[in-house]
Tab-separated table of C-alpha atoms and ligand atoms in Angstrom:
chain	number	residue	atom	x	y	z
A	1	MET	CA	-0.389	0.046	29.589
A	2	LYS	CA	-1.797	-2.222	26.857
A	3	PHE	CA	-2.200	-0.175	23.751
A	4	LEU	CA	-4.224	-1.031	20.696
A	5	VAL	CA	-3.880	1.258	17.630
A	6	GLN	CA	-7.019	1.264	15.478
A	7	LYS	CA	-6.927	2.941	12.028
A	8	PHE	CA	-10.039	3.655	10.139
A	9	GLY	CA	-9.956	4.398	6.399
A	10	GLY	CA	-11.995	6.930	4.475
A	11	THR	CA	-14.987	4.779	3.744
A	12	SER	CA	-15.281	3.773	7.390
A	13	VAL	CA	-15.693	7.358	8.634
A	14	ALA	CA	-17.567	8.728	5.539
A	15	THR	CA	-21.085	8.443	6.982
A	16	SER	CA	-22.694	8.830	10.440
A	17	GLN	CA	-23.561	5.126	10.381
A	18	GLY	CA	-19.939	4.310	9.534
A	19	ARG	CA	-18.650	6.547	12.387
A	20	GLU	CA	-21.038	4.837	14.810
A	21	MET	CA	-19.590	1.461	13.736
A	22	VAL	CA	-16.087	2.924	14.306
A	23	ALA	CA	-17.093	4.065	17.849
A	24	THR	CA	-18.461	0.588	18.570
A	25	LYS	CA	-15.089	-1.001	17.654
A	26	VAL	CA	-13.180	1.570	19.813
A	27	VAL	CA	-15.541	1.119	22.743
A	28	ALA	CA	-15.271	-2.764	22.357
A	29	ALA	CA	-11.444	-2.420	22.543
A	30	LYS	CA	-11.749	-0.364	25.736
A	31	GLU	CA	-14.050	-2.888	27.332
A	32	GLU	CA	-11.510	-5.625	26.470
A	33	GLY	CA	-9.013	-3.769	28.604
A	34	TYR	CA	-7.082	-2.092	25.890
A	35	ILE	CA	-6.211	1.622	25.687
A	36	PRO	CA	-7.367	2.440	22.139
A	37	VAL	CA	-5.485	5.058	20.121
A	38	VAL	CA	-7.577	5.830	17.066
A	39	VAL	CA	-6.134	6.986	13.698
A	40	VAL	CA	-8.473	8.402	11.150
A	41	SER	CA	-8.416	9.135	7.386
A	42	ALA	CA	-10.285	11.913	5.785
A	43	MET	CA	-13.999	11.233	5.195
A	44	GLY	CA	-14.962	9.598	1.989
A	45	ARG	CA	-13.622	9.566	-1.562
A	46	ASN	CA	-13.191	12.162	-4.308
A	47	GLY	CA	-16.462	14.187	-4.650
A	48	ASP	CA	-17.323	13.872	-1.017
A	49	PRO	CA	-17.097	17.374	0.511
A	50	TYR	CA	-14.119	16.872	2.856
A	51	ALA	CA	-12.255	14.106	1.022
A	52	THR	CA	-8.589	14.833	0.220
A	53	ASP	CA	-9.053	14.621	-3.582
A	54	THR	CA	-11.966	17.095	-3.309
A	55	LEU	CA	-9.779	19.638	-1.486
A	56	ILE	CA	-6.947	19.158	-4.064
A	57	ASN	CA	-9.295	19.723	-7.001
A	58	MET	CA	-10.817	22.772	-5.381
A	59	VAL	CA	-7.432	24.565	-5.184
A	60	LYS	CA	-6.175	23.280	-8.498
A	61	GLN	CA	-9.148	24.926	-10.161
A	62	VAL	CA	-7.797	28.223	-8.837
A	63	ASN	CA	-4.197	27.533	-9.642
A	64	ARG	CA	-2.641	24.308	-10.954
A	65	ASN	CA	0.820	25.459	-9.775
A	66	ILE	CA	-0.005	25.698	-6.077
A	67	SER	CA	3.136	25.065	-4.049
A	68	LEU	CA	3.533	21.665	-2.378
A	69	ARG	CA	3.902	23.344	1.002
A	70	GLU	CA	0.481	24.963	0.646
A	71	LEU	CA	-0.985	21.759	-0.785
A	72	ASP	CA	0.201	19.891	2.313
A	73	LEU	CA	-1.527	22.478	4.526
A	74	LEU	CA	-4.796	22.029	2.568
A	75	MET	CA	-4.518	18.254	2.479
A	76	SER	CA	-3.942	18.041	6.234
A	77	CYS	CA	-7.450	19.515	6.700
A	78	GLY	CA	-9.315	16.364	5.747
A	79	GLU	CA	-8.075	14.308	8.630
A	80	ILE	CA	-8.532	17.148	11.080
A	81	ILE	CA	-12.221	17.505	10.113
A	82	SER	CA	-12.598	13.709	10.276
A	83	GLY	CA	-10.926	13.394	13.639
A	84	VAL	CA	-12.880	16.179	15.318
A	85	VAL	CA	-16.150	14.558	14.096
A	86	MET	CA	-14.972	11.257	15.474
A	87	VAL	CA	-14.298	12.817	18.878
A	88	ALA	CA	-17.797	14.409	18.754
A	89	THR	CA	-19.283	10.955	18.025
A	90	LEU	CA	-17.357	9.295	20.907
A	91	GLU	CA	-18.315	11.947	23.404
A	92	LYS	CA	-21.911	11.935	22.474
A	93	MET	CA	-21.816	8.185	23.236
A	94	GLY	CA	-20.390	9.035	26.658
A	95	HIS	CA	-16.696	8.325	26.135
A	96	PRO	CA	-14.260	11.132	26.928
A	97	ALA	CA	-12.048	11.674	23.890
A	98	ILE	CA	-9.518	14.198	22.519
A	99	PHE	CA	-8.281	14.922	19.030
A	100	LEU	CA	-4.601	15.509	18.120
A	101	THR	CA	-3.167	16.621	14.737
A	102	GLY	CA	-0.112	14.746	13.475
A	103	ALA	CA	2.022	17.550	14.796
A	104	GLN	CA	0.306	17.527	18.237
A	105	ALA	CA	0.770	13.724	18.358
A	106	GLY	CA	4.472	14.060	17.772
A	107	ILE	CA	4.662	12.625	14.241
A	108	ILE	CA	8.069	14.069	13.207
A	109	THR	CA	8.779	13.796	9.420
A	110	ASP	CA	11.393	14.969	7.004
A	111	ASN	CA	10.555	18.067	4.918
A	112	HIS	CA	9.602	16.296	1.697
A	113	PHE	CA	6.178	17.936	1.109
A	114	THR	CA	3.381	15.556	-0.118
A	115	GLU	CA	5.658	12.497	0.290
A	116	ALA	CA	7.210	12.970	3.663
A	117	ARG	CA	8.715	10.107	5.718
A	118	ILE	CA	8.218	9.708	9.408
A	119	LEU	CA	11.573	10.164	11.163
A	120	ARG	CA	10.397	9.538	14.699
A	121	VAL	CA	7.414	9.695	16.965
A	122	LYS	CA	7.366	11.690	20.241
A	123	PRO	CA	4.452	9.983	22.036
A	124	GLU	CA	4.328	12.071	25.164
A	125	ALA	CA	1.061	13.890	24.405
A	126	VAL	CA	-0.688	10.707	23.395
A	127	LEU	CA	0.528	9.047	26.609
A	128	LYS	CA	-0.517	11.977	28.809
A	129	HIS	CA	-4.104	12.000	27.505
A	130	ALA	CA	-4.383	8.287	27.442
A	131	ARG	CA	-3.346	8.207	31.110
A	132	GLU	CA	-6.085	10.597	31.918
A	133	GLY	CA	-8.457	8.088	30.542
A	134	LYS	CA	-9.292	9.771	27.238
A	135	ILE	CA	-9.619	8.036	23.934
A	136	VAL	CA	-6.990	9.736	21.725
A	137	VAL	CA	-7.984	10.303	18.154
A	138	VAL	CA	-5.021	11.159	15.876
A	139	ALA	CA	-5.122	12.598	12.326
A	140	GLY	CA	-3.543	10.109	9.966
A	141	PHE	CA	-1.501	10.933	6.930
A	142	GLN	CA	0.177	14.017	8.406
A	143	GLY	CA	3.152	15.129	10.467
A	144	ILE	CA	5.422	18.102	11.122
A	145	SER	CA	8.920	18.610	9.980
A	146	GLU	CA	11.765	19.706	12.279
A	147	GLU	CA	11.443	23.202	10.881
A	148	GLY	CA	7.784	23.220	12.050
A	149	GLU	CA	6.198	22.798	8.612
A	150	ILE	CA	3.038	20.685	8.191
A	151	THR	CA	3.693	17.723	5.925
A	152	THR	CA	1.661	14.808	4.490
A	153	LEU	CA	2.846	11.212	3.995
A	154	GLY	CA	1.570	10.332	0.473
A	155	ARG	CA	-1.217	7.756	-0.506
A	156	GLY	CA	-1.909	5.259	2.180
A	157	GLY	CA	-0.220	7.542	4.687
A	158	SER	CA	-2.721	6.890	7.521
A	159	ASP	CA	-1.647	3.305	7.521
A	160	THR	CA	1.888	4.517	8.169
A	161	THR	CA	0.744	6.850	10.961
A	162	ALA	CA	-0.960	3.939	12.659
A	163	ALA	CA	2.141	1.727	12.293
A	164	ALA	CA	4.561	4.357	13.647
A	165	LEU	CA	2.267	5.001	16.645
A	166	GLY	CA	1.973	1.295	17.213
A	167	VAL	CA	5.778	0.991	17.432
A	168	ALA	CA	6.144	4.098	19.583
A	169	LEU	CA	3.480	2.936	22.041
A	170	ASN	CA	4.614	-0.751	21.835
A	171	ALA	CA	1.001	-1.635	21.044
A	172	GLU	CA	-0.323	-5.112	21.241
A	173	TYR	CA	-1.708	-4.900	17.725
A	174	VAL	CA	-2.132	-2.306	15.017
A	175	ASP	CA	-5.625	-2.897	13.499
A	176	ILE	CA	-6.284	-1.528	10.011
A	177	TYR	CA	-10.083	-1.208	9.560
A	178	THR	CA	-11.378	-0.888	6.051
A	179	ASP	CA	-14.357	-1.768	3.746
A	180	VAL	CA	-13.302	-5.444	3.110
A	181	GLU	CA	-13.021	-8.291	5.587
A	182	GLY	CA	-9.281	-8.570	5.392
A	183	ILE	CA	-6.452	-9.354	3.006
A	184	MET	CA	-8.010	-11.316	0.167
A	185	THR	CA	-6.627	-13.649	-2.433
A	186	ALA	CA	-7.241	-10.956	-5.138
A	187	ASP	CA	-8.858	-7.516	-5.439
A	188	PRO	CA	-12.606	-8.325	-4.985
A	189	ARG	CA	-13.397	-5.745	-7.572
A	190	ILE	CA	-11.747	-8.069	-10.194
A	191	VAL	CA	-12.327	-11.404	-8.700
A	192	SER	CA	-15.771	-11.827	-7.280
A	193	ASP	CA	-15.032	-15.073	-5.395
A	194	ALA	CA	-11.766	-13.870	-3.854
A	195	VAL	CA	-11.480	-15.167	-0.316
A	196	THR	CA	-10.062	-13.623	2.903
A	197	ARG	CA	-6.739	-15.040	4.199
A	198	GLU	CA	-6.716	-15.819	7.914
A	199	VAL	CA	-3.030	-15.142	8.187
A	200	VAL	CA	-0.315	-13.851	6.040
A	201	THR	CA	3.403	-12.987	6.677
A	202	TYR	CA	4.840	-9.467	6.744
A	203	ASP	CA	6.848	-10.226	3.661
A	204	GLU	CA	3.817	-11.499	1.682
A	205	ILE	CA	1.704	-8.489	2.435
A	206	CYS	CA	4.643	-6.211	1.607
A	207	GLN	CA	4.961	-7.918	-1.771
A	208	LEU	CA	1.161	-7.880	-2.324
A	209	ALA	CA	1.001	-4.196	-1.584
A	210	GLN	CA	3.993	-3.237	-3.678
A	211	GLU	CA	2.534	-5.123	-6.502
A	212	GLY	CA	-0.739	-3.302	-6.478
A	213	ALA	CA	-3.000	-4.561	-3.613
A	214	LYS	CA	-3.561	-1.201	-1.992
A	215	VAL	CA	-5.264	-2.713	1.082
A	216	VAL	CA	-2.339	-1.736	3.370
A	217	HIS	CA	0.593	0.531	2.573
A	218	PRO	CA	3.886	-1.366	2.254
A	219	ARG	CA	5.805	1.185	4.385
A	220	ALA	CA	3.361	0.633	7.225
A	221	VAL	CA	4.107	-3.130	7.175
A	222	GLU	CA	7.850	-2.493	7.081
A	223	ILE	CA	7.567	-0.362	10.208
A	224	VAL	CA	5.622	-2.894	12.279
A	225	LYS	CA	7.700	-5.711	11.030
A	226	GLN	CA	10.837	-4.106	12.589
A	227	LYS	CA	9.437	-4.395	16.078
A	228	ASN	CA	7.438	-7.576	15.270
A	229	ILE	CA	4.130	-5.891	16.182
A	230	PRO	CA	1.303	-7.919	14.755
A	231	LEU	CA	-1.041	-6.122	12.357
A	232	ARG	CA	-4.576	-7.067	11.611
A	233	VAL	CA	-6.682	-6.063	8.694
A	234	LYS	CA	-10.427	-6.089	9.450
A	235	SER	CA	-13.742	-4.736	8.294
A	236	THR	CA	-15.414	-1.822	10.183
A	237	PHE	CA	-18.719	-3.177	9.106
A	238	SER	CA	-18.600	-6.760	10.330
A	239	ASP	CA	-17.349	-8.817	13.233
A	240	ALA	CA	-15.283	-11.132	11.036
A	241	PRO	CA	-11.798	-11.912	12.608
A	242	GLY	CA	-9.979	-10.412	9.583
A	243	THR	CA	-6.396	-11.205	8.583
A	244	LEU	CA	-3.492	-11.398	10.971
A	245	VAL	CA	-0.151	-10.267	9.591
A	246	THR	CA	2.816	-11.697	11.461
A	247	SER	CA	6.268	-13.264	10.876
A	248	SER	CA	6.488	-16.697	9.345
A	249	GLY	CA	8.439	-17.920	12.458
A	250	GLU	CA	5.339	-17.076	14.646
A	251	VAL	CA	3.462	-19.998	16.063
A	252	TYR	CA	-0.041	-19.787	14.728
A	253	LYS	CA	-2.713	-22.277	15.825
A	254	GLY	CA	-0.058	-24.886	16.638
A	255	THR	CA	1.734	-24.715	13.290
A	256	ILE	CA	5.030	-22.722	12.918
A	257	ASP	CA	5.008	-22.401	9.058
A	258	ILE	CA	1.880	-20.467	8.393
A	259	THR	CA	2.301	-20.709	4.621
A	260	ARG	CA	2.931	-24.414	4.515
A	261	ASP	CA	-0.427	-25.340	3.045
A	262	ARG	CA	-0.498	-23.006	0.073
A	263	THR	CA	1.723	-22.175	-2.808
A	264	ILE	CA	0.225	-18.850	-3.775
A	265	THR	CA	-1.301	-16.361	-1.152
A	266	GLY	CA	-2.689	-13.854	-3.571
A	267	ILE	CA	-2.879	-12.420	-7.101
A	268	THR	CA	-2.333	-8.687	-7.779
A	269	GLN	CA	-2.135	-6.313	-10.685
A	270	ILE	CA	-0.631	-2.947	-11.637
A	271	PRO	CA	-2.139	-1.313	-14.764
A	272	ASN	CA	-0.777	1.536	-16.992
A	273	ILE	CA	2.684	0.269	-17.674
A	274	VAL	CA	4.785	0.846	-20.779
A	275	GLN	CA	7.428	-1.623	-22.068
A	276	PHE	CA	10.630	-0.481	-23.826
A	277	LYS	CA	12.834	-2.672	-25.939
A	278	VAL	CA	16.163	-1.197	-27.078
A	279	ASN	CA	18.670	-2.918	-29.316
A	280	THR	CA	22.274	-2.315	-28.677
A	281	SER	CA	25.460	-3.508	-30.424
A	282	ALA	CA	26.900	-6.829	-29.383
A	283	GLY	CA	30.303	-7.142	-27.824
A	284	PRO	CA	32.369	-4.523	-25.893
A	285	GLU	CA	30.654	-1.641	-27.844
A	286	GLY	CA	27.274	-2.930	-26.602
A	287	LEU	CA	28.429	-2.922	-22.931
A	288	LYS	CA	29.318	0.799	-23.271
A	289	GLU	CA	26.055	1.599	-24.899
A	290	GLN	CA	24.127	-0.256	-22.093
A	291	ARG	CA	25.999	1.702	-19.468
A	292	ARG	CA	25.129	4.974	-21.167
A	293	LEU	CA	21.471	3.866	-21.514
A	294	PHE	CA	20.983	3.074	-17.766
A	295	LYS	CA	23.062	6.060	-16.609
A	296	GLY	CA	20.955	8.384	-18.837
A	297	LEU	CA	17.688	7.038	-17.414
A	298	ALA	CA	19.000	7.099	-13.789
A	299	LEU	CA	20.204	10.714	-14.093
A	300	ALA	CA	16.752	11.641	-15.296
A	301	GLY	CA	15.301	10.097	-12.053
A	302	ILE	CA	13.289	7.474	-13.995
A	303	SER	CA	12.757	4.381	-11.992
A	304	LEU	CA	12.693	1.212	-14.038
A	305	ASP	CA	10.996	-2.156	-13.431
A	306	PHE	CA	11.129	-5.598	-15.001
A	307	ILE	CA	14.753	-5.152	-16.335
A	308	ASN	CA	16.127	-7.755	-18.588
A	309	VAL	CA	19.595	-7.303	-20.125
A	310	TYR	CA	20.817	-9.413	-23.006
A	311	PRO	CA	24.125	-9.159	-24.830
A	312	ASP	CA	22.498	-7.062	-27.639
A	313	GLN	CA	19.230	-5.831	-26.093
A	314	VAL	CA	17.790	-4.246	-23.010
A	315	VAL	CA	14.137	-4.658	-22.144
A	316	PHE	CA	12.479	-2.732	-19.214
A	317	THR	CA	9.187	-1.152	-18.132
A	318	VAL	CA	8.216	2.196	-16.655
A	319	LYS	CA	5.018	3.695	-15.349
A	320	GLU	CA	2.829	5.359	-18.010
A	321	GLU	CA	3.288	8.857	-16.540
A	322	VAL	CA	7.030	8.854	-17.040
A	323	ALA	CA	7.074	6.983	-20.431
A	324	GLY	CA	7.289	10.153	-22.467
A	325	LYS	CA	10.242	11.345	-20.472
A	326	ALA	CA	11.941	7.942	-20.773
A	327	ALA	CA	11.459	7.963	-24.606
A	328	GLN	CA	12.949	11.487	-24.772
A	329	VAL	CA	16.056	10.504	-22.635
A	330	LEU	CA	16.615	7.517	-24.861
A	331	GLU	CA	16.360	9.621	-27.999
A	332	ASN	CA	18.676	12.287	-26.698
A	333	THR	CA	21.369	9.595	-25.771
A	334	GLY	CA	21.135	8.133	-29.280
A	335	PHE	CA	18.891	5.061	-28.776
A	336	ILE	CA	16.047	3.856	-30.994
A	337	ALA	CA	13.519	2.197	-28.711
A	338	GLU	CA	10.576	-0.018	-29.498
A	339	VAL	CA	7.787	1.349	-27.186
A	340	ILE	CA	4.825	-0.921	-26.237
A	341	PRO	CA	2.187	1.053	-24.308
A	342	GLY	CA	-0.882	-0.323	-22.656
A	343	CYS	CA	0.646	-3.108	-20.510
A	344	ALA	CA	-0.051	-4.340	-17.054
A	345	LYS	CA	1.955	-6.320	-14.495
A	346	VAL	CA	0.173	-9.322	-12.908
A	347	ALA	CA	1.902	-10.959	-9.915
A	348	ALA	CA	1.346	-14.235	-8.047
A	349	VAL	CA	2.712	-13.883	-4.456
A	350	GLY	CA	3.226	-16.630	-1.923
A	351	ALA	CA	6.044	-17.582	0.575
A	352	GLY	CA	4.880	-21.095	-0.025
A	353	MET	CA	6.192	-21.157	-3.633
A	354	THR	CA	9.821	-21.191	-2.519
A	355	GLY	CA	11.352	-24.416	-3.762
A	356	VAL	CA	8.091	-25.691	-5.263
A	357	PRO	CA	8.662	-26.843	-8.843
A	358	GLY	CA	6.196	-26.151	-11.617
A	359	VAL	CA	4.699	-22.833	-10.467
A	360	MET	CA	5.776	-21.080	-13.649
A	361	ALA	CA	4.569	-23.981	-15.764
A	362	SER	CA	1.138	-23.624	-14.161
A	363	ILE	CA	1.124	-19.843	-14.775
A	364	VAL	CA	2.004	-20.329	-18.514
A	365	ASP	CA	-0.695	-23.011	-18.766
A	366	ALA	CA	-3.427	-20.975	-17.188
A	367	LEU	CA	-2.689	-17.977	-19.341
A	368	ALA	CA	-2.297	-19.965	-22.536
A	369	ARG	CA	-5.672	-21.502	-22.036
A	370	GLU	CA	-7.127	-17.953	-22.107
A	371	ASN	CA	-4.957	-16.974	-25.097
A	372	ILE	CA	-3.081	-14.376	-23.048
A	373	PRO	CA	0.436	-13.770	-24.421
A	374	ILE	CA	3.197	-13.119	-21.811
A	375	LEU	CA	5.235	-10.166	-22.884
A	376	GLN	CA	7.934	-10.501	-20.240
A	377	SER	CA	8.306	-12.351	-16.867
A	378	SER	CA	10.441	-12.314	-13.798
A	379	ASP	CA	10.528	-14.089	-10.456
A	380	SER	CA	11.942	-14.121	-6.925
A	381	HIS	CA	11.594	-16.629	-4.089
A	382	THR	CA	8.049	-15.482	-3.277
A	383	THR	CA	6.647	-13.730	-6.394
A	384	ILE	CA	6.273	-14.443	-10.117
A	385	TRP	CA	5.516	-11.501	-12.315
A	386	VAL	CA	4.139	-11.470	-15.844
A	387	LEU	CA	3.656	-8.527	-18.141
A	388	VAL	CA	0.497	-8.679	-20.204
A	389	ARG	CA	-1.476	-6.417	-22.405
A	390	GLN	CA	-3.760	-4.209	-20.332
A	391	GLU	CA	-6.800	-5.492	-22.054
A	392	ASP	CA	-5.883	-8.939	-20.886
A	393	MET	CA	-5.139	-7.898	-17.242
A	394	GLU	CA	-8.477	-8.763	-15.526
A	395	LYS	CA	-8.685	-12.004	-17.455
A	396	ALA	CA	-5.179	-12.896	-16.420
A	397	VAL	CA	-5.832	-12.201	-12.717
A	398	GLN	CA	-9.045	-14.284	-12.907
A	399	ALA	CA	-7.245	-17.128	-14.761
A	400	LEU	CA	-4.400	-17.260	-12.067
A	401	HIS	CA	-6.893	-17.080	-9.308
A	402	ARG	CA	-8.774	-20.015	-10.728
A	403	GLU	CA	-5.528	-21.955	-11.184
A	404	PHE	CA	-4.036	-21.394	-7.796
A	405	ILE	CA	-6.743	-20.426	-5.330
A	406	ASN	CA	-9.947	-22.059	-6.460
A	407	GLY	CA	-7.876	-24.984	-7.604
A	408	ALA	CA	-6.467	-24.833	-3.984
A	409	ARG	CA	-2.888	-25.423	-5.011
B	501	LIG	P1	-9.120	2.586	3.114
B	501	LIG	O1	-9.768	3.831	2.657
B	501	LIG	O2	-9.848	1.929	4.241
B	501	LIG	O3	-7.682	2.730	3.475
B	501	LIG	P2	-8.334	1.222	0.664
B	501	LIG	O4	-9.146	1.635	-0.487
B	501	LIG	O5	-6.986	1.860	0.873
B	501	LIG	O6	-9.270	1.469	1.979
B	501	LIG	O7	-8.138	-0.336	0.765
B	501	LIG	C1	-9.210	-1.231	0.745
B	501	LIG	C2	-9.538	-1.685	-0.711
B	501	LIG	O8	-8.304	-2.402	-1.199
B	501	LIG	C3	-10.664	-2.638	-0.810
B	501	LIG	O9	-11.865	-2.003	-1.054
B	501	LIG	C4	-10.262	-3.537	-2.063
B	501	LIG	O10	-11.029	-3.178	-3.210
B	501	LIG	C5	-8.863	-3.141	-2.288
B	501	LIG	N1	-7.931	-4.337	-2.476
B	501	LIG	C6	-7.137	-4.517	-3.489
B	501	LIG	N2	-6.496	-5.735	-3.411
B	501	LIG	C7	-7.019	-6.234	-2.271
B	501	LIG	C8	-6.707	-7.505	-1.578
B	501	LIG	N3	-5.780	-8.424	-2.079
B	501	LIG	N4	-7.344	-7.764	-0.409
B	501	LIG	C9	-8.233	-6.866	0.051
B	501	LIG	N5	-8.531	-5.699	-0.518
B	501	LIG	C10	-7.922	-5.467	-1.645
B	502	LIG	MG1	-5.825	2.639	2.401
């Protein structure tokens, strides 16, 4: 059986016109000879009646301390409503369909409420209904623990559901349908002339996603990558081919190295970051202090980013929501920190930059022309990060986009 997993995000299923477009994509897959398995998100965004954030707000108005277990039960409703309405739409159009919750579809997770991880998929129910000729619609973002508790998978969780089903069914593709035409060179909300990439590697999209491009969840990419199942990002609202995500060794249009003709694949950003600078003693005393510093933060469960260690100084960043806690831990362990709030991380990602000289020089150049100071920087084979003031973030993304994408470097 040739399976195609098709995942539709919140904006795709929000309106009846959207749902009809969804149904058209599903029926087209069937006509091409695929057995479509459809994964849906909840309908719409915060404020829409059955959107996940709307449900959360409703219960939090009653009691802010609602338990995570109950919160998961409530949050799992959005996808159930959406999936049942999708089945209704498909059947009205003459296509037999059936809806399965995450639990019914065999999505088995750990018991970490609101951030559960998929442990395995038992695809028997999906296979049974598919064999009977039905279009199976599965609730994204949810599963069931081994103890029988309903769990949810965290933000972007429907992408993960689709990826896990794709692997379990050995699907030909996992298609992520959304409100943009594919993976773009920058967030179109910041760069109006961002362009859609025809093809990107698993590693590039993982980096882009981790660095703020929320178009696909990085965990979903990791899952399909393990079994080398190609993923495509497409628009529900057009017939554009979208972006193919595959491994760099894959032959694509006669060329093996799909990133050969570009240095940078995309620019991304993460706002709301706080930088910490802590002076320590130099010499052996300083080493002891630095050990104490990192240990204290680790014990408090604070995850650090952008870490630079010097003989007499430690510089790092944390997300804004844990900055207060980090400052407290430092104070309690006897350190005086310089705290710089209101920072943002801007990243240039591209497998093609490996071994190419002068990328950092171009970044510094492009930002200097806009008078944007770089507060800190870091790099790997495929990514260069700079920390800037949040007020400079959009300008920095636009400047790097002009330098590397419009300038076609
Ligand atoms: P869905 O509800 O379909 O899952 P998301 O909001 O999670 O949709 O993802 C799609 C959005 O991701 C787009 O509307 C776009 O604004 C944003 N986005 C951010 N960076 C990128 C990028 N590099 N390429 C494409 N979209 C991006
Ligand atoms: Mg999403």
